[in-house]
Amino acid sequence: MGHPAEHRLILRQEVLERLIANAPLADILTLIARGVEEERPALFASIQLRDPAGKHLRNGAAPSVPDFYTQAIDGIAIGEGVGSCGTAAARRERVVVADIASHPFWADFRELAARAGFAACWSEPICDSAGHLLGTFALYSRTSLEPDATDLELIQQAAQLAALAIEKSRAEEQLRLASSVFKSSSEAITVTDENNRIIAVNPAFTRVTGYTAQEVVGQDPKILASGRQGKSFYQTMWQALNESGQWQGEIWNRRKNGEMYAEWLSINAIRDESGKIIRRIAMFSDLTERKKAEEVIWQQTNYDQLTGLPNRRLFGDRLHQELRRAQREHRSLAVMFIDLDRFREVNEAHGHDIGDGLLVEAARRILSAVRETDTVSRFSGDEFIVALPLPPSTEPELVERVAQTVLQRIAEPFAIGSEHAFLSASIGIALYPSDATDVDSLMKCVDQALNAAKASGTNHYGWFMPELQAAARVRRQLIRDLRGALATGQLEVHFQPVVETATEQVTKAEALLRWRHPEHGMISPAQFIPLAEEVGVIVEIGDWVFREVVWQIKRWRAAGHAIQIAINKSPRQFVAGNSQQEWIDYMRELDVPPESLVIEITEGLLLDGRSEVTSKLLAFREAGVKIAIDDFGTGYSALSYLQKFSVDFLKIDRSFINDLTTDQKDRALADAIVVMAQKLGLKVIAEGVETQAQRDHLAEVGCDYIQGWYYGKAVPATEFEASFLKRG
Ligand code: C2E
Ligand code: MG
Ligand code: MG
C-alpha cells in the first residue's frame, strides 16, 4: 500500500474514468467506498443519498457494512438527532460521534449499532457545487475513536468525489429525459445556433416537413418558407425575436414535396451567462387538419348545402358590402326576391328528393340569367334572392329584363325522369337608394314587392312601391282588428245560391264570410282569410261559421227547405285542433243530417302527405259529410287524388268560366274537366257564372250545378230565404 495521497489520486483517476464511461452511479459509489476502506482498513464506509423530496436518506453504497444494518438505516429521516448521518444532512456539516454508546444522537440506534459492533461514526454531508445537499458519506469504527487530520481529509475528499459522481449522473438523467421529450414530442422541434443554422431536428420534424435530419442540419430554417408571407411578416417576426427572444404565431411553410401547410410556430431563445443568444428552439405543429375543419365549418355556416349558393347569412354580409360600395361609387343596386310558385305542392306530389333536384336546377337557371357580379343566394326553402349592383344610370328596364329572363328560364319544363314538371316564379324587386338605403329596410321593401307580385297572380314580377308600405300598415292593422271582429259581431255569414242545371232549382248554397269593418267597411274574405290563417284565428272563425251554418240548415229544414250548404275550410283548420269529431257530434246533437253539409277544400290539401290531414278528411266522409274541391284547375289538378278520396263535387274555378264563351282554350279545358269529373263519378259545379251564354254552354256540356252572379250574389240568410227559397 503506497502513500495515502498517491492512493487517493489513483482512486480519483479511476472514478473519473468510470464517470466518463457512463458507469452506473451505484458502481462508482461502491468504488469510492472500497477505495477509502483500502486506505483505512479498520473503518467501514457508507454512502447515503438524499431522496428527491429531500426528507430522507436512502442507501447508496456500503459494501462492507452488514446487510441487516444498511437495511435498518435505509430511509432514515434527515433531522437533528437522527444518528450521525441524519444530523449531518440536516446541518449540512460534519458530525463526529466518537462514542455511540454515550452520544445522545444515537439514542434510537444504540442497539442496532451494538449488533453490528459499531462504536464510532463520523459523517460528512455530500453537497453539490451550489451547496445543495446530495447525501452523506460516513465512516464507522468498531472502537470508540476520534478522527485525526488525515482521516478528516479523507472523508472530505471522498465526499467531494461522491458529489462529482452524483451530480454528473443526475445531469445525465436530465439530458436523457430532455432528449426523450425531444424525440417523442408530437410537435416538430428545430434547434438552431447563434447563426441561425439548424443543429438538430426531432422525428416529428421529419414527419411534418418530410426532411430528414441529415438534409437540414447546417441549413437556414428559411428552406421551409412557402413564400406565402411577405418580407414584412418576417421582419416583424425577427424584430420580436431580437427584442424579447420570443415569437409565436401562424405561418405557412412548404413541405419537401412542395405542399404548403399552416403551422403554429413558437420560437424561444436560449442565452448564455452574458445574455447573448446561443440557441433558438422552434416548436411547431401542423395546422392543416384543423384548417380543413375550420374551412368545412365556414362553408357550412355560409353556404346552402343543397345548391351550393351563399345562404341568407352570407347574402346579408355581401349585400351590406355591396351597399357600401354602391354608396361610395354613387351607383344604384337592385335586390330581387324570387319565390317559386306552389313549390310545396310539387314537392309533396313528387317527393322531397325530386323536389331537391328541382331546387338545384332552379338555382342553376337563376344563375344563368344573371351576371357573374351578381350575388345569388338561397334564402329559404323555395326562395332565392339576388343582389344586382347596377352600372351608373341604368334604366329600370334592364332590371326588368333580368327578372323576365329568370321567369322564362324557370317556366321551361323540368325533366323528372321521363316526365316533366312545370314551375313558375314570382319576383319582387326593390332598389337602392330610391326605396331604401340599408339592408334591413331594403329587405322589407323587396319582401313587400314579392307579396304584391304574388297577389297579382303567379309568374309575375313587381316593383316595390311606397303604397305597398301603406298596404303593409293596413295589413298589420287588420290583423289586430281581426282578433276582436268575431267577439264584437263584425262577422256575418252570407249565402250564395247554387242552382241545379237541369231543374234550375236552388238546392244548394255556399256560405261565404263577410266582415263589416267599422272603419274600412266591407272587407273581402279574399283579403282577410289569408290573414286569419296566418295568425291562427281561422280555427276559431271557422268553428263559428260552421255552427252558424248548421243552425241555419236546421232552421230552414224546420221550415221545409231541404237545402245543402257548403262551407269553406282552410288547410290550417285541418292541421290545428281536433274539430272533426266535435263538428260531427254537434250536427248529431242538433239533428242535422251530415249529408246537408258540404266541406269545400282546395286540391293542395289532398296532396298533403300528413296522415292527420287525411284521417280527418276521412272521418268527415265516413260520417256522411260531403266533400267538394274548390277552385279546381288553378292548383296541381291531380285527378287521381280526387278518386282516391272519393270526393263528391268539383268546383271549376271562376277563371275558366270567365272566358268560356270567348277563349277556345278555356272552353276546351272547362269542357274536359266536366267530362273527366263525370267519368270519375263526381258532380261538377261551375263557379262565377255571370252570363246567360256561360250558363247555356255549361248546360250543354252537362255541368251539374251552376253558381254565380247570373243567379245571385251571396246575401244574408233572411234575404236568401226571401229570394231563393219558396215555400213547399
Ligand atoms: P270561393 O270559395 O271560391 O268562393 C267563391 C268566390 O267567388 C266568392 O268570393 C264569391 O263571392 C265569388 N263569386 C261567386 N260568384 C261570382 C261571380 O259570378 N262573379 C264573380 N266575379 N265572383 C263570384 P268571396 O265571397 O269574396 O270569397 C272569396 C274566397 O274567400 C272564397 O273563395 C273562399 O276561398 C274564401 N272564404 C269565404 N268564406 C270563407 C270561410 O268561411 N272560411 C274560409 N276558410 N274561407 C272562406
Ligand atoms: Mg268556396
Ligand atoms: Mg272557388
Coordinates of N, CA and C in Angstrom, one line a residue, residues 71-269:
Q71 N -30.0 -2.2 5.8 CA -31.5 -2.2 5.6 C -32.2 -1.4 6.7
A72 N -31.7 -1.5 7.9 CA -32.3 -0.8 9.0 C -32.2 0.7 8.9
I73 N -31.1 1.2 8.3 CA -31.0 2.7 8.2 C -31.4 3.2 6.9
D74 N -31.9 2.4 6.0 CA -32.4 2.9 4.7 C -33.6 3.7 4.9
G75 N -33.6 4.9 4.5 CA -34.8 5.8 4.7 C -34.9 6.5 6.0
I76 N -33.8 6.7 6.7 CA -33.9 7.4 8.0 C -34.1 8.9 7.7
A77 N -34.7 9.6 8.6 CA -35.1 11.0 8.4 C -33.9 11.9 8.4
I78 N -33.9 12.9 7.6 CA -32.9 14.0 7.7 C -33.4 14.9 8.8
G79 N -32.6 14.9 9.9 CA -33.1 15.7 11.0 C -32.1 15.7 12.2
E80 N -32.2 16.7 13.0 CA -31.4 16.8 14.2 C -31.6 15.6 15.1
G81 N -30.5 15.0 15.5 CA -30.5 13.9 16.5 C -30.8 12.5 15.9
V82 N -30.9 12.5 14.5 CA -31.1 11.2 13.9 C -29.8 10.6 13.6
G83 N -29.1 10.0 14.5 CA -27.7 9.4 14.3 C -26.8 10.5 13.8
S84 N -25.6 10.0 13.4 CA -24.6 11.0 12.8 C -25.1 11.5 11.5
C85 N -25.6 10.6 10.6 CA -25.9 11.0 9.2 C -27.1 11.9 9.1
G86 N -28.2 11.5 9.8 CA -29.4 12.3 9.7 C -29.1 13.8 10.2
T87 N -28.3 13.8 11.2 CA -27.9 15.1 11.8 C -27.0 15.9 10.9
A88 N -26.0 15.2 10.3 CA -25.0 15.9 9.4 C -25.8 16.4 8.1
A89 N -26.7 15.6 7.6 CA -27.5 16.0 6.5 C -28.3 17.2 6.8
A90 N -29.0 17.2 8.0 CA -29.8 18.3 8.4 C -29.0 19.6 8.6
R91 N -27.8 19.5 9.2 CA -27.0 20.6 9.5 C -26.1 21.1 8.3
R92 N -25.9 20.2 7.3 CA -25.0 20.4 6.2 C -23.6 20.6 6.8
E93 N -23.3 19.9 7.9 CA -21.9 20.0 8.4 C -21.5 18.6 9.0
R94 N -20.2 18.4 9.1 CA -19.7 17.1 9.6 C -20.2 16.9 11.0
V95 N -20.6 15.7 11.3 CA -20.9 15.3 12.7 C -20.0 14.1 13.1
V96 N -19.2 14.3 14.1 CA -18.3 13.3 14.6 C -18.8 12.7 15.9
V97 N -19.2 11.4 15.9 CA -19.6 10.8 17.2 C -18.5 9.7 17.5
A98 N -17.7 10.0 18.5 CA -16.6 9.1 18.8 C -17.0 7.9 19.7
D99 N -18.2 8.1 20.4 CA -18.6 7.1 21.2 C -20.2 7.0 21.1
I100 N -20.6 6.0 20.3 CA -22.0 5.8 20.0 C -22.8 5.5 21.3
A101 N -22.2 4.7 22.1 CA -22.8 4.2 23.3 C -23.3 5.4 24.2
S102 N -22.6 6.5 24.2 CA -23.0 7.6 25.2 C -23.6 8.8 24.5
H103 N -23.5 8.8 23.1 CA -23.9 10.0 22.4 C -25.5 10.2 22.3
P104 N -26.0 11.3 22.6 CA -27.5 11.5 22.5 C -28.1 11.3 21.1
F105 N -27.3 11.6 20.0 CA -27.8 11.5 18.7 C -28.2 10.0 18.4
W106 N -27.5 9.1 19.1 CA -27.6 7.7 18.8 C -28.7 7.0 19.7
A107 N -29.4 7.7 20.5 CA -30.3 7.1 21.4 C -31.2 6.1 20.8
D108 N -31.7 6.4 19.6 CA -32.6 5.4 18.9 C -31.9 4.3 18.2
F109 N -30.6 4.4 18.0 CA -29.9 3.4 17.2 C -28.8 2.6 17.9
R110 N -28.8 2.9 19.2 CA -27.7 2.2 20.0 C -27.7 0.7 19.8
E111 N -28.8 0.1 20.0 CA -28.9 -1.4 19.9 C -28.5 -1.9 18.6
L112 N -28.9 -1.2 17.5 CA -28.6 -1.6 16.2 C -27.1 -1.5 16.0
A113 N -26.5 -0.4 16.4 CA -25.0 -0.2 16.3 C -24.3 -1.3 17.1
A114 N -24.8 -1.6 18.2 CA -24.2 -2.7 19.1 C -24.2 -4.0 18.3
R115 N -25.3 -4.3 17.7 CA -25.4 -5.6 17.0 C -24.4 -5.7 15.8
A116 N -24.1 -4.5 15.2 CA -23.2 -4.5 14.1 C -21.8 -4.3 14.6
G117 N -21.7 -4.1 15.9 CA -20.4 -3.9 16.6 C -19.7 -2.5 16.3
F118 N -20.6 -1.5 15.9 CA -20.0 -0.2 15.6 C -20.0 0.6 16.9
A119 N -18.8 1.3 17.1 CA -18.7 2.1 18.4 C -18.5 3.6 18.1
A120 N -18.1 3.9 16.8 CA -17.9 5.3 16.5 C -18.5 5.6 15.0
C121 N -18.9 6.8 14.7 CA -19.4 7.1 13.4 C -19.2 8.6 13.1
W122 N -18.4 8.8 12.0 CA -18.2 10.2 11.6 C -18.9 10.4 10.2
S123 N -19.7 11.4 10.1 CA -20.5 11.6 8.9 C -20.2 13.0 8.3
E124 N -20.0 13.0 7.0 CA -19.7 14.2 6.2 C -20.8 14.4 5.2
P125 N -21.5 15.6 5.2 CA -22.5 15.8 4.2 C -21.9 15.9 2.8
I126 N -22.6 15.4 1.8 CA -22.2 15.5 0.4 C -23.0 16.6 -0.2
C127 N -22.3 17.6 -0.8 CA -23.1 18.7 -1.4 C -22.6 19.0 -2.8
D128 N -23.5 19.6 -3.6 CA -23.1 19.9 -5.0 C -22.4 21.3 -5.0
S129 N -22.0 21.7 -6.2 CA -21.2 23.0 -6.2 C -21.9 24.2 -5.7
A130 N -23.3 24.1 -5.8 CA -24.1 25.2 -5.3 C -24.4 25.1 -3.8
G131 N -23.9 24.0 -3.2 CA -24.1 23.8 -1.8 C -25.4 23.1 -1.4
H132 N -26.1 22.5 -2.4 CA -27.3 21.7 -2.2 C -26.9 20.3 -1.7
L133 N -27.7 19.8 -0.7 CA -27.4 18.5 -0.1 C -27.7 17.4 -1.1
L134 N -26.7 16.5 -1.3 CA -26.9 15.3 -2.2 C -27.0 14.0 -1.4
G135 N -26.3 14.0 -0.2 CA -26.3 12.8 0.6 C -25.3 12.9 1.7
T136 N -24.8 11.7 2.3 CA -23.8 11.8 3.3 C -22.8 10.7 3.1
F137 N -21.6 11.0 3.5 CA -20.5 10.0 3.5 C -20.1 9.7 4.9
A138 N -20.2 8.4 5.4 CA -19.9 8.1 6.8 C -18.9 7.0 6.9
L139 N -18.1 7.1 8.0 CA -17.1 6.1 8.3 C -17.4 5.6 9.7
Y140 N -17.6 4.2 9.8 CA -17.8 3.6 11.1 C -16.5 3.0 11.6
S141 N -16.4 2.9 13.0 CA -15.3 2.2 13.6 C -15.8 1.3 14.6
R142 N -15.1 0.2 14.8 CA -15.6 -0.8 15.8 C -15.1 -0.4 17.2
T143 N -14.1 0.5 17.2 CA -13.7 1.0 18.6 C -14.1 2.5 18.6
S144 N -14.2 3.0 19.9 CA -14.5 4.4 20.0 C -13.3 5.2 19.5
L145 N -13.5 6.2 18.7 CA -12.4 6.8 18.0 C -12.7 8.2 17.5
E146 N -11.7 9.1 17.7 CA -11.8 10.4 17.2 C -11.0 10.4 15.9
P147 N -11.4 11.1 14.8 CA -10.6 11.1 13.6 C -9.4 12.0 13.7
D148 N -8.3 11.6 13.0 CA -7.2 12.6 13.0 C -7.3 13.4 11.8
A149 N -6.3 14.2 11.5 CA -6.3 15.2 10.4 C -6.4 14.5 9.1
T150 N -5.6 13.4 8.9 CA -5.7 12.6 7.7 C -7.0 12.0 7.5
D151 N -7.6 11.5 8.6 CA -9.0 10.9 8.4 C -10.0 12.0 7.9
L152 N -9.9 13.2 8.5 CA -10.8 14.2 8.1 C -10.7 14.6 6.7
E153 N -9.4 14.7 6.2 CA -9.1 15.0 4.8 C -9.7 13.9 3.9
L154 N -9.5 12.7 4.4 CA -10.0 11.5 3.6 C -11.5 11.6 3.4
I155 N -12.2 11.8 4.6 CA -13.7 11.9 4.5 C -14.1 13.0 3.5
Q156 N -13.5 14.2 3.7 CA -13.8 15.3 2.9 C -13.7 15.0 1.4
Q157 N -12.5 14.5 1.1 CA -12.2 14.2 -0.3 C -13.1 13.1 -0.9
A158 N -13.4 12.1 -0.1 CA -14.4 11.1 -0.5 C -15.7 11.7 -0.8
A159 N -16.2 12.6 0.1 CA -17.5 13.2 -0.1 C -17.5 14.0 -1.4
Q160 N -16.4 14.7 -1.7 CA -16.3 15.5 -2.9 C -16.4 14.7 -4.1
L161 N -15.7 13.5 -4.0 CA -15.6 12.6 -5.2 C -17.1 12.1 -5.4
A162 N -17.7 11.7 -4.3 CA -19.1 11.2 -4.4 C -20.0 12.3 -5.0
A163 N -19.8 13.6 -4.6 CA -20.6 14.7 -5.1 C -20.5 14.8 -6.6
L164 N -19.3 14.7 -7.1 CA -19.0 14.7 -8.5 C -19.8 13.6 -9.3
A165 N -19.7 12.4 -8.7 CA -20.3 11.3 -9.4 C -21.9 11.5 -9.4
I166 N -22.4 11.9 -8.2 CA -23.8 12.0 -8.2 C -24.3 13.2 -9.1
E167 N -23.6 14.3 -9.1 CA -24.0 15.4 -10.0 C -24.0 15.0 -11.4
K168 N -23.0 14.4 -11.8 CA -22.9 14.0 -13.2 C -24.0 13.1 -13.6
S169 N -24.2 12.1 -12.8 CA -25.2 11.1 -13.2 C -26.6 11.8 -13.2
R170 N -26.9 12.8 -12.3 CA -28.1 13.5 -12.3 C -28.3 14.3 -13.6
A171 N -27.2 15.0 -14.0 CA -27.3 15.8 -15.2 C -27.5 14.9 -16.4
E172 N -26.9 13.8 -16.4 CA -27.1 12.9 -17.5 C -28.6 12.4 -17.6
E173 N -29.1 12.1 -16.4 CA -30.5 11.7 -16.4 C -31.4 12.8 -17.0
Q174 N -31.1 14.1 -16.6 CA -31.9 15.2 -17.1 C -31.8 15.2 -18.7
L175 N -30.6 15.1 -19.1 CA -30.3 15.1 -20.5 C -31.1 14.0 -21.3
R176 N -31.0 12.8 -20.6 CA -31.8 11.7 -21.2 C -33.2 12.0 -21.3
L177 N -33.8 12.6 -20.2 CA -35.2 13.0 -20.2 C -35.5 14.0 -21.3
A178 N -34.6 15.0 -21.4 CA -34.8 16.1 -22.4 C -34.8 15.5 -23.8
S179 N -33.8 14.5 -23.9 CA -33.7 14.0 -25.3 C -34.9 13.1 -25.6
S180 N -35.5 12.4 -24.6 CA -36.6 11.6 -25.0 C -37.8 12.5 -25.2
V181 N -37.9 13.6 -24.6 CA -39.0 14.5 -24.9 C -38.8 15.0 -26.3
F182 N -37.6 15.4 -26.6 CA -37.3 15.9 -27.9 C -37.7 14.9 -29.0
K183 N -37.3 13.6 -28.7 CA -37.6 12.5 -29.7 C -39.0 12.2 -29.8
S184 N -39.7 12.1 -28.7 CA -41.1 11.6 -28.7 C -42.1 12.7 -28.9
S185 N -41.7 14.0 -28.9 CA -42.7 15.0 -28.9 C -43.5 14.9 -30.2
S186 N -44.8 15.2 -30.1 CA -45.6 15.2 -31.3 C -45.4 16.6 -32.1
E187 N -44.8 17.5 -31.4 CA -44.5 18.8 -32.1 C -43.2 18.7 -32.7
A188 N -43.1 19.3 -33.9 CA -41.8 19.3 -34.6 C -40.9 20.3 -33.9
I189 N -39.6 20.0 -33.7 CA -38.7 20.9 -33.0 C -37.4 21.1 -33.8
T190 N -37.0 22.3 -34.0 CA -35.7 22.6 -34.6 C -34.9 23.4 -33.6
V191 N -33.6 23.0 -33.5 CA -32.7 23.8 -32.7 C -31.7 24.5 -33.6
T192 N -31.6 25.8 -33.5 CA -30.6 26.5 -34.3 C -29.6 27.1 -33.5
D193 N -28.4 27.4 -34.1 CA -27.3 28.0 -33.3 C -27.4 29.5 -33.4
E194 N -26.3 30.2 -32.9 CA -26.4 31.7 -32.9 C -26.4 32.2 -34.3
N195 N -26.0 31.5 -35.3 CA -26.0 32.0 -36.7 C -27.3 31.5 -37.5
N196 N -28.2 31.0 -36.7 CA -29.5 30.6 -37.2 C -29.3 29.4 -38.2
R197 N -28.4 28.5 -37.9 CA -28.2 27.3 -38.7 C -28.8 26.2 -37.9
I198 N -29.5 25.3 -38.5 CA -30.1 24.2 -37.8 C -29.1 23.2 -37.3
I199 N -29.1 22.9 -35.9 CA -28.2 21.9 -35.4 C -28.9 20.6 -35.0
A200 N -30.1 20.7 -34.8 CA -30.8 19.4 -34.5 C -32.3 19.6 -34.9
V201 N -32.9 18.4 -35.3 CA -34.4 18.4 -35.5 C -34.8 17.1 -34.9
N202 N -36.1 17.0 -34.6 CA -36.6 15.7 -34.0 C -37.4 14.9 -35.0
P203 N -37.8 13.7 -34.7 CA -38.5 12.9 -35.6 C -39.8 13.5 -36.1
A204 N -40.5 14.2 -35.2 CA -41.8 14.9 -35.6 C -41.5 15.9 -36.7
F205 N -40.4 16.5 -36.7 CA -40.0 17.5 -37.7 C -40.0 16.8 -39.1
T206 N -39.4 15.6 -39.1 CA -39.3 14.8 -40.3 C -40.7 14.4 -40.8
R207 N -41.6 14.0 -39.8 CA -42.9 13.6 -40.1 C -43.7 14.8 -40.8
V208 N -43.5 16.0 -40.2 CA -44.3 17.2 -40.7 C -43.7 17.7 -42.1
T209 N -42.4 17.8 -42.1 CA -41.8 18.5 -43.3 C -41.4 17.6 -44.4
G210 N -41.1 16.3 -44.0 CA -40.6 15.4 -45.0 C -39.1 15.4 -45.1
Y211 N -38.4 16.4 -44.4 CA -37.0 16.4 -44.5 C -36.3 15.6 -43.3
T212 N -35.3 14.8 -43.6 CA -34.6 14.1 -42.6 C -33.6 15.1 -41.9
A213 N -33.1 14.6 -40.8 CA -32.1 15.5 -40.1 C -30.9 15.8 -40.9
Q214 N -30.4 14.8 -41.6 CA -29.2 15.0 -42.5 C -29.4 16.1 -43.5
E215 N -30.7 16.1 -44.0 CA -31.0 17.1 -45.1 C -31.0 18.5 -44.6
V216 N -31.3 18.7 -43.3 CA -31.5 20.1 -42.9 C -30.4 20.6 -42.0
V217 N -29.7 19.7 -41.3 CA -28.7 20.2 -40.4 C -27.7 21.0 -41.1
G218 N -27.4 22.2 -40.6 CA -26.4 23.2 -41.2 C -27.2 24.2 -42.1
Q219 N -28.4 24.0 -42.3 CA -29.2 24.9 -43.2 C -29.9 26.0 -42.4
D220 N -30.3 27.0 -43.1 CA -31.1 28.0 -42.5 C -32.6 27.5 -42.5
P221 N -33.4 27.8 -41.5 CA -34.8 27.3 -41.5 C -35.6 27.9 -42.6
K222 N -35.1 28.9 -43.3 CA -35.9 29.5 -44.3 C -36.1 28.6 -45.5
I223 N -35.4 27.5 -45.6 CA -35.6 26.5 -46.6 C -37.1 26.0 -46.6
L224 N -37.7 26.2 -45.4 CA -39.1 25.7 -45.3 C -40.1 26.8 -45.7
A225 N -39.6 28.0 -46.0 CA -40.6 29.1 -46.3 C -41.4 28.8 -47.5
S226 N -42.7 29.2 -47.5 CA -43.6 28.9 -48.6 C -43.7 30.1 -49.6
G227 N -43.2 31.2 -49.1 CA -43.3 32.4 -50.0 C -44.7 33.0 -49.8
R228 N -45.6 32.4 -49.0 CA -46.9 33.0 -48.9 C -47.0 34.2 -48.0
Q229 N -46.0 34.3 -47.1 CA -45.9 35.6 -46.3 C -44.8 36.5 -46.8
G230 N -45.1 37.7 -46.8 CA -44.2 38.7 -47.4 C -43.1 39.0 -46.5
K231 N -42.2 39.9 -47.0 CA -41.0 40.3 -46.3 C -41.3 40.9 -44.9
S232 N -42.4 41.7 -44.9 CA -42.7 42.5 -43.7 C -43.1 41.5 -42.6
F233 N -43.7 40.4 -43.0 CA -44.1 39.4 -42.0 C -42.9 38.9 -41.2
Y234 N -41.8 38.6 -42.0 CA -40.6 38.0 -41.4 C -39.9 39.1 -40.6
Q235 N -40.0 40.3 -41.1 CA -39.3 41.5 -40.4 C -39.9 41.6 -39.0
T236 N -41.2 41.6 -38.9 CA -41.9 41.7 -37.6 C -41.5 40.6 -36.7
M237 N -41.4 39.4 -37.3 CA -41.1 38.2 -36.5 C -39.7 38.3 -35.9
W238 N -38.7 38.8 -36.8 CA -37.4 38.9 -36.3 C -37.2 40.0 -35.3
Q239 N -38.0 41.0 -35.5 CA -37.9 42.1 -34.5 C -38.3 41.6 -33.2
A240 N -39.4 40.8 -33.1 CA -39.8 40.3 -31.8 C -38.8 39.4 -31.2
L241 N -38.2 38.5 -32.1 CA -37.2 37.6 -31.7 C -36.0 38.3 -31.1
N242 N -35.6 39.3 -31.7 CA -34.4 40.0 -31.2 C -34.7 40.8 -30.0
E243 N -35.9 41.3 -29.9 CA -36.2 42.1 -28.7 C -36.5 41.3 -27.5
S244 N -37.5 40.3 -27.6 CA -37.9 39.6 -26.5 C -37.4 38.2 -26.5
G245 N -36.8 37.8 -27.6 CA -36.3 36.4 -27.6 C -37.4 35.4 -27.9
Q246 N -38.6 35.9 -28.1 CA -39.8 35.0 -28.3 C -40.6 35.5 -29.5
W247 N -41.2 34.5 -30.1 CA -42.3 34.8 -31.1 C -43.2 33.6 -31.3
Q248 N -44.5 33.9 -31.4 CA -45.3 32.8 -31.8 C -46.5 33.2 -32.7
G249 N -46.9 32.3 -33.6 CA -48.0 32.7 -34.5 C -48.2 31.7 -35.6
E250 N -49.1 32.0 -36.5 CA -49.4 31.1 -37.5 C -48.5 31.4 -38.7
I251 N -48.0 30.4 -39.4 CA -47.2 30.7 -40.5 C -47.3 29.5 -41.5
W252 N -47.2 29.9 -42.8 CA -47.4 28.9 -43.9 C -46.0 28.5 -44.3
N253 N -45.7 27.2 -44.3 CA -44.5 26.7 -44.7 C -44.7 25.7 -45.9
R254 N -43.6 25.2 -46.4 CA -43.7 24.2 -47.5 C -43.0 22.9 -47.2
R255 N -43.6 21.8 -47.4 CA -43.0 20.5 -47.2 C -42.0 20.2 -48.3
K256 N -41.2 19.2 -48.1 CA -40.2 18.8 -49.1 C -40.9 18.5 -50.4
N257 N -42.1 17.9 -50.3 CA -42.8 17.5 -51.5 C -43.5 18.7 -52.2
G258 N -43.3 19.9 -51.6 CA -43.8 21.1 -52.3 C -45.2 21.6 -51.7
E259 N -45.8 20.7 -51.0 CA -47.1 21.0 -50.4 C -47.0 22.1 -49.4
M260 N -48.0 23.0 -49.4 CA -48.0 24.1 -48.4 C -48.8 23.7 -47.2
Y261 N -48.4 24.1 -46.0 CA -49.2 23.8 -44.9 C -49.1 24.9 -43.9
A262 N -50.1 25.0 -43.0 CA -50.1 26.0 -42.0 C -49.6 25.4 -40.7
E263 N -48.8 26.1 -40.0 CA -48.3 25.6 -38.7 C -48.4 26.7 -37.6
W264 N -48.6 26.2 -36.4 CA -48.5 27.1 -35.3 C -47.1 27.0 -34.8
L265 N -46.3 28.1 -34.8 CA -44.9 28.1 -34.5 C -44.6 28.9 -33.3
S266 N -43.8 28.4 -32.4 CA -43.3 29.2 -31.3 C -41.8 29.1 -31.2
I267 N -41.2 30.2 -31.1 CA -39.7 30.2 -31.1 C -39.2 30.8 -29.7
N268 N -38.3 30.2 -29.1 CA -37.8 30.7 -27.9 C -36.2 30.7 -28.0
A269 N -35.6 31.7 -27.3 CA -34.2 31.8 -27.4 C -33.5 31.3 -26.1

